[in-house]
Amino acid sequence: MNVILAIDNDTEAPRKERVVEIYKNEVYKDVDLVTYKHVEGNAVPNPESRNAIASDVSEDMDGAVIVRYVEFRDAILRRRLQSVLVERTQDYADDDLNLDDHKYRYRFSLPETFNDNLMEPLAEHIHRFLVWGALYDWYSQFGMPQAGVYGSQLDKLEEDISSILRSPSLAKRPMQPFGPAIKIY
C-alpha cells in the first residue's frame, strides 16, 4: 500500500524582509578610482591611452558605458538572487536607464533566523560585485589582462553573497559516537 504524506504549505518557516541599498554614484566613483590608479601605477606612454584606459563617469561617453556595465551586473545579480528577493509586480520593462533613481535596492525575504549583523557585509559584497563586474567589462573592451583579475573574482563574490544569504543550517553535526577525534593520554 502506498503512503501519501500530506504536506501543509502554510507552515513555511517565518520570514522577514531586509533591504540593502547601494548608492550608484559610489559604485561609479569606485570604478573611476580603480581605473585611474591602474593608469597611474603603470607606464602607459601617451596621454591619449591613459585617458582611454581610465574611466571618467563625468564624461558622457565613459559615463554611459560604465552605467550600462553596472546595470548589466545588477541584472546578473538579481537573476542569481531571485529566490530570496521579494517578488514585485512589474508588467513592463525597457532598456531606458532611469537616471533619477540613485540607488540599487535589493529587498530580500529571509528566514527569521538570518543574522542581521550580516547586513553590512552583504551590502559591501554586493557593492564590490557591481564594481568588479564593471571593471571586468571595462578592461575586457580593451583586451587588457586586468579583466582576468576581476573576472576570476566574480564567481567567488557571487558565492560569498549566496553564503551570507543562506540561513543557518538546522541540522547539527552529530557528536562522534566513539569519543573525541584526538587521543587523550
GROMACS .gro file of C-alpha atoms in nm:
model
  185
    1MET     CA    1   0.000   0.000   0.000
    2ASN     CA    2   0.137   0.341  -0.097
    3VAL     CA    3   0.177   0.600   0.173
    4ILE     CA    4   0.081   0.955   0.084
    5LEU     CA    5   0.225   1.228   0.301
    6ALA     CA    6   0.014   1.535   0.350
    7ILE     CA    7   0.221   1.848   0.307
    8ASP     CA    8   0.092   2.167   0.459
    9ASN     CA    9   0.233   2.453   0.256
   10ASP     CA   10   0.106   2.708   0.510
   11THR     CA   11   0.363   2.600   0.768
   12GLU     CA   12   0.650   2.765   0.586
   13ALA     CA   13   0.922   2.898   0.813
   14PRO     CA   14   0.862   3.258   0.923
   15ARG     CA   15   1.040   3.516   0.711
   16LYS     CA   16   1.147   3.876   0.749
   17GLU     CA   17   1.218   4.144   0.493
   18ARG     CA   18   1.551   4.321   0.481
   19VAL     CA   19   1.670   4.588   0.236
   20VAL     CA   20   2.017   4.662   0.106
   21GLU     CA   21   2.066   4.990  -0.077
   22ILE     CA   22   2.371   5.051  -0.290
   23TYR     CA   23   2.440   5.408  -0.400
   24LYS     CA   24   2.506   5.415  -0.772
   25ASN     CA   25   2.740   5.715  -0.753
   26GLU     CA   26   2.960   5.530  -0.504
   27VAL     CA   27   2.987   5.236  -0.743
   28TYR     CA   28   3.072   5.464  -1.036
   29LYS     CA   29   3.324   5.655  -0.825
   30ASP     CA   30   3.500   5.331  -0.725
   31VAL     CA   31   3.524   5.224  -1.090
   32ASP     CA   32   3.680   5.560  -1.175
   33LEU     CA   33   3.924   5.542  -0.883
   34VAL     CA   34   4.044   5.191  -0.966
   35THR     CA   35   4.093   5.263  -1.335
   36TYR     CA   36   4.270   5.591  -1.253
   37LYS     CA   37   4.504   5.419  -1.005
   38HIS     CA   38   4.575   5.149  -1.260
   39VAL     CA   39   4.688   5.407  -1.514
   40GLU     CA   40   4.893   5.589  -1.251
   41GLY     CA   41   5.063   5.266  -1.144
   42ASN     CA   42   5.158   5.156  -1.495
   43ALA     CA   43   5.385   5.306  -1.755
   44VAL     CA   44   5.120   5.396  -2.010
   45PRO     CA   45   5.320   5.603  -2.260
   46ASN     CA   46   5.088   5.863  -2.405
   47PRO     CA   47   4.809   6.081  -2.262
   48GLU     CA   48   4.551   5.954  -2.513
   49SER     CA   49   4.599   5.594  -2.400
   50ARG     CA   50   4.593   5.698  -2.035
   51ASN     CA   51   4.268   5.883  -2.088
   52ALA     CA   52   4.111   5.589  -2.272
   53ILE     CA   53   4.206   5.333  -2.005
   54ALA     CA   54   4.099   5.542  -1.704
   55SER     CA   55   3.723   5.581  -1.691
   56ASP     CA   56   3.564   5.912  -1.607
   57VAL     CA   57   3.193   5.888  -1.541
   58SER     CA   58   3.162   6.267  -1.567
   59GLU     CA   59   3.246   6.237  -1.939
   60ASP     CA   60   2.933   6.149  -2.134
   61MET     CA   61   3.077   5.857  -2.327
   62ASP     CA   62   3.264   5.694  -2.037
   63GLY     CA   63   2.969   5.757  -1.809
   64ALA     CA   64   2.724   5.590  -2.047
   65VAL     CA   65   2.948   5.286  -2.086
   66ILE     CA   66   3.013   5.243  -1.712
   67VAL     CA   67   2.645   5.290  -1.623
   68ARG     CA   68   2.548   5.017  -1.872
   69TYR     CA   69   2.815   4.782  -1.737
   70VAL     CA   70   2.695   4.832  -1.379
   71GLU     CA   71   2.329   4.789  -1.483
   72PHE     CA   72   2.420   4.462  -1.653
   73ARG     CA   73   2.595   4.337  -1.337
   74ASP     CA   74   2.291   4.437  -1.132
   75ALA     CA   75   2.072   4.232  -1.368
   76ILE     CA   76   2.301   3.929  -1.335
   77LEU     CA   77   2.298   3.954  -0.956
   78ARG     CA   78   1.918   3.990  -0.938
   79ARG     CA   79   1.875   3.686  -1.160
   80ARG     CA   80   2.104   3.482  -0.934
   81LEU     CA   81   1.930   3.601  -0.617
   82GLN     CA   82   1.572   3.573  -0.738
   83SER     CA   83   1.488   3.301  -0.484
   84VAL     CA   84   1.550   3.541  -0.192
   85LEU     CA   85   1.435   3.868  -0.348
   86VAL     CA   86   1.085   3.985  -0.263
   87GLU     CA   87   0.868   3.936  -0.568
   88ARG     CA   88   0.744   4.257  -0.719
   89THR     CA   89   0.471   4.306  -0.975
   90GLN     CA   90   0.602   4.456  -1.293
   91ASP     CA   91   0.419   4.424  -1.623
   92TYR     CA   92   0.658   4.634  -1.830
   93ALA     CA   93   1.033   4.676  -1.871
   94ASP     CA   94   1.255   4.860  -2.117
   95ASP     CA   95   1.621   4.937  -2.165
   96ASP     CA   96   1.597   5.309  -2.087
   97LEU     CA   97   1.817   5.395  -1.790
   98ASN     CA   98   1.635   5.562  -1.504
   99LEU     CA   99   1.886   5.829  -1.407
  100ASP     CA  100   1.654   5.972  -1.142
  101ASP     CA  101   1.695   5.665  -0.923
  102HIS     CA  102   2.025   5.697  -0.738
  103LYS     CA  103   2.021   5.362  -0.560
  104TYR     CA  104   2.001   4.993  -0.626
  105ARG     CA  105   1.752   4.844  -0.381
  106TYR     CA  106   1.763   4.476  -0.300
  107ARG     CA  107   1.458   4.379  -0.095
  108PHE     CA  108   1.518   4.035   0.050
  109SER     CA  109   1.280   3.783   0.204
  110LEU     CA  110   1.496   3.599   0.456
  111PRO     CA  111   1.435   3.339   0.725
  112GLU     CA  112   1.373   3.476   1.075
  113THR     CA  113   1.698   3.307   1.175
  114PHE     CA  114   1.902   3.533   0.943
  115ASN     CA  115   2.165   3.717   1.145
  116ASP     CA  116   2.107   4.090   1.090
  117ASN     CA  117   2.473   4.155   1.172
  118LEU     CA  118   2.544   4.026   0.822
  119MET     CA  119   2.357   4.313   0.653
  120GLU     CA  120   2.662   4.542   0.627
  121PRO     CA  121   2.892   4.268   0.492
  122LEU     CA  122   2.616   4.179   0.244
  123ALA     CA  123   2.598   4.540   0.125
  124GLU     CA  124   2.977   4.556   0.086
  125HIS     CA  125   2.984   4.230  -0.112
  126ILE     CA  126   2.707   4.350  -0.345
  127HIS     CA  127   2.884   4.684  -0.393
  128ARG     CA  128   3.210   4.507  -0.477
  129PHE     CA  129   3.035   4.268  -0.716
  130LEU     CA  130   2.894   4.563  -0.911
  131VAL     CA  131   3.229   4.745  -0.918
  132TRP     CA  132   3.439   4.443  -1.009
  133GLY     CA  133   3.188   4.332  -1.271
  134ALA     CA  134   3.204   4.675  -1.433
  135LEU     CA  135   3.584   4.669  -1.415
  136TYR     CA  136   3.588   4.328  -1.579
  137ASP     CA  137   3.369   4.458  -1.862
  138TRP     CA  138   3.571   4.782  -1.891
  139TYR     CA  139   3.908   4.610  -1.917
  140SER     CA  140   3.768   4.338  -2.145
  141GLN     CA  141   3.676   4.601  -2.404
  142PHE     CA  142   4.046   4.693  -2.427
  143GLY     CA  143   4.168   4.332  -2.418
  144MET     CA  144   4.370   4.409  -2.107
  145PRO     CA  145   4.494   4.140  -1.868
  146GLN     CA  146   4.331   4.320  -1.573
  147ALA     CA  147   4.000   4.186  -1.700
  148GLY     CA  148   4.107   3.837  -1.598
  149VAL     CA  149   4.193   3.953  -1.246
  150TYR     CA  150   3.845   4.091  -1.186
  151GLY     CA  151   3.665   3.822  -1.383
  152SER     CA  152   3.825   3.547  -1.177
  153GLN     CA  153   3.689   3.705  -0.859
  154LEU     CA  154   3.326   3.746  -0.969
  155ASP     CA  155   3.227   3.382  -0.914
  156LYS     CA  156   3.378   3.392  -0.564
  157LEU     CA  157   3.189   3.712  -0.483
  158GLU     CA  158   2.862   3.555  -0.603
  159GLU     CA  159   2.926   3.254  -0.382
  160ASP     CA  160   3.007   3.478  -0.086
  161ILE     CA  161   2.682   3.670  -0.133
  162SER     CA  162   2.486   3.344  -0.156
  163SER     CA  163   2.662   3.214   0.153
  164ILE     CA  164   2.569   3.524   0.353
  165LEU     CA  165   2.205   3.487   0.248
  166ARG     CA  166   2.177   3.118   0.335
  167SER     CA  167   2.002   3.059   0.662
  168PRO     CA  168   2.194   2.875   0.929
  169SER     CA  169   2.165   2.502   0.895
  170LEU     CA  170   1.900   2.341   1.110
  171ALA     CA  171   2.098   2.020   1.115
  172LYS     CA  172   2.364   1.998   1.379
  173ARG     CA  173   2.673   1.789   1.340
  174PRO     CA  174   2.632   1.471   1.536
  175MET     CA  175   2.865   1.400   1.820
  176GLN     CA  176   3.127   1.142   1.748
  177PRO     CA  177   2.990   0.812   1.868
  178PHE     CA  178   3.324   0.682   1.989
  179GLY     CA  179   3.464   0.976   2.176
  180PRO     CA  180   3.684   1.265   2.069
  181ALA     CA  181   3.880   1.258   1.747
  182ILE     CA  182   4.210   1.309   1.928
  183LYS     CA  183   4.358   1.062   2.168
  184ILE     CA  184   4.379   1.185   2.525
  185TYR     CA  185   4.665   1.040   2.734
   0.00000   0.00000   0.00000
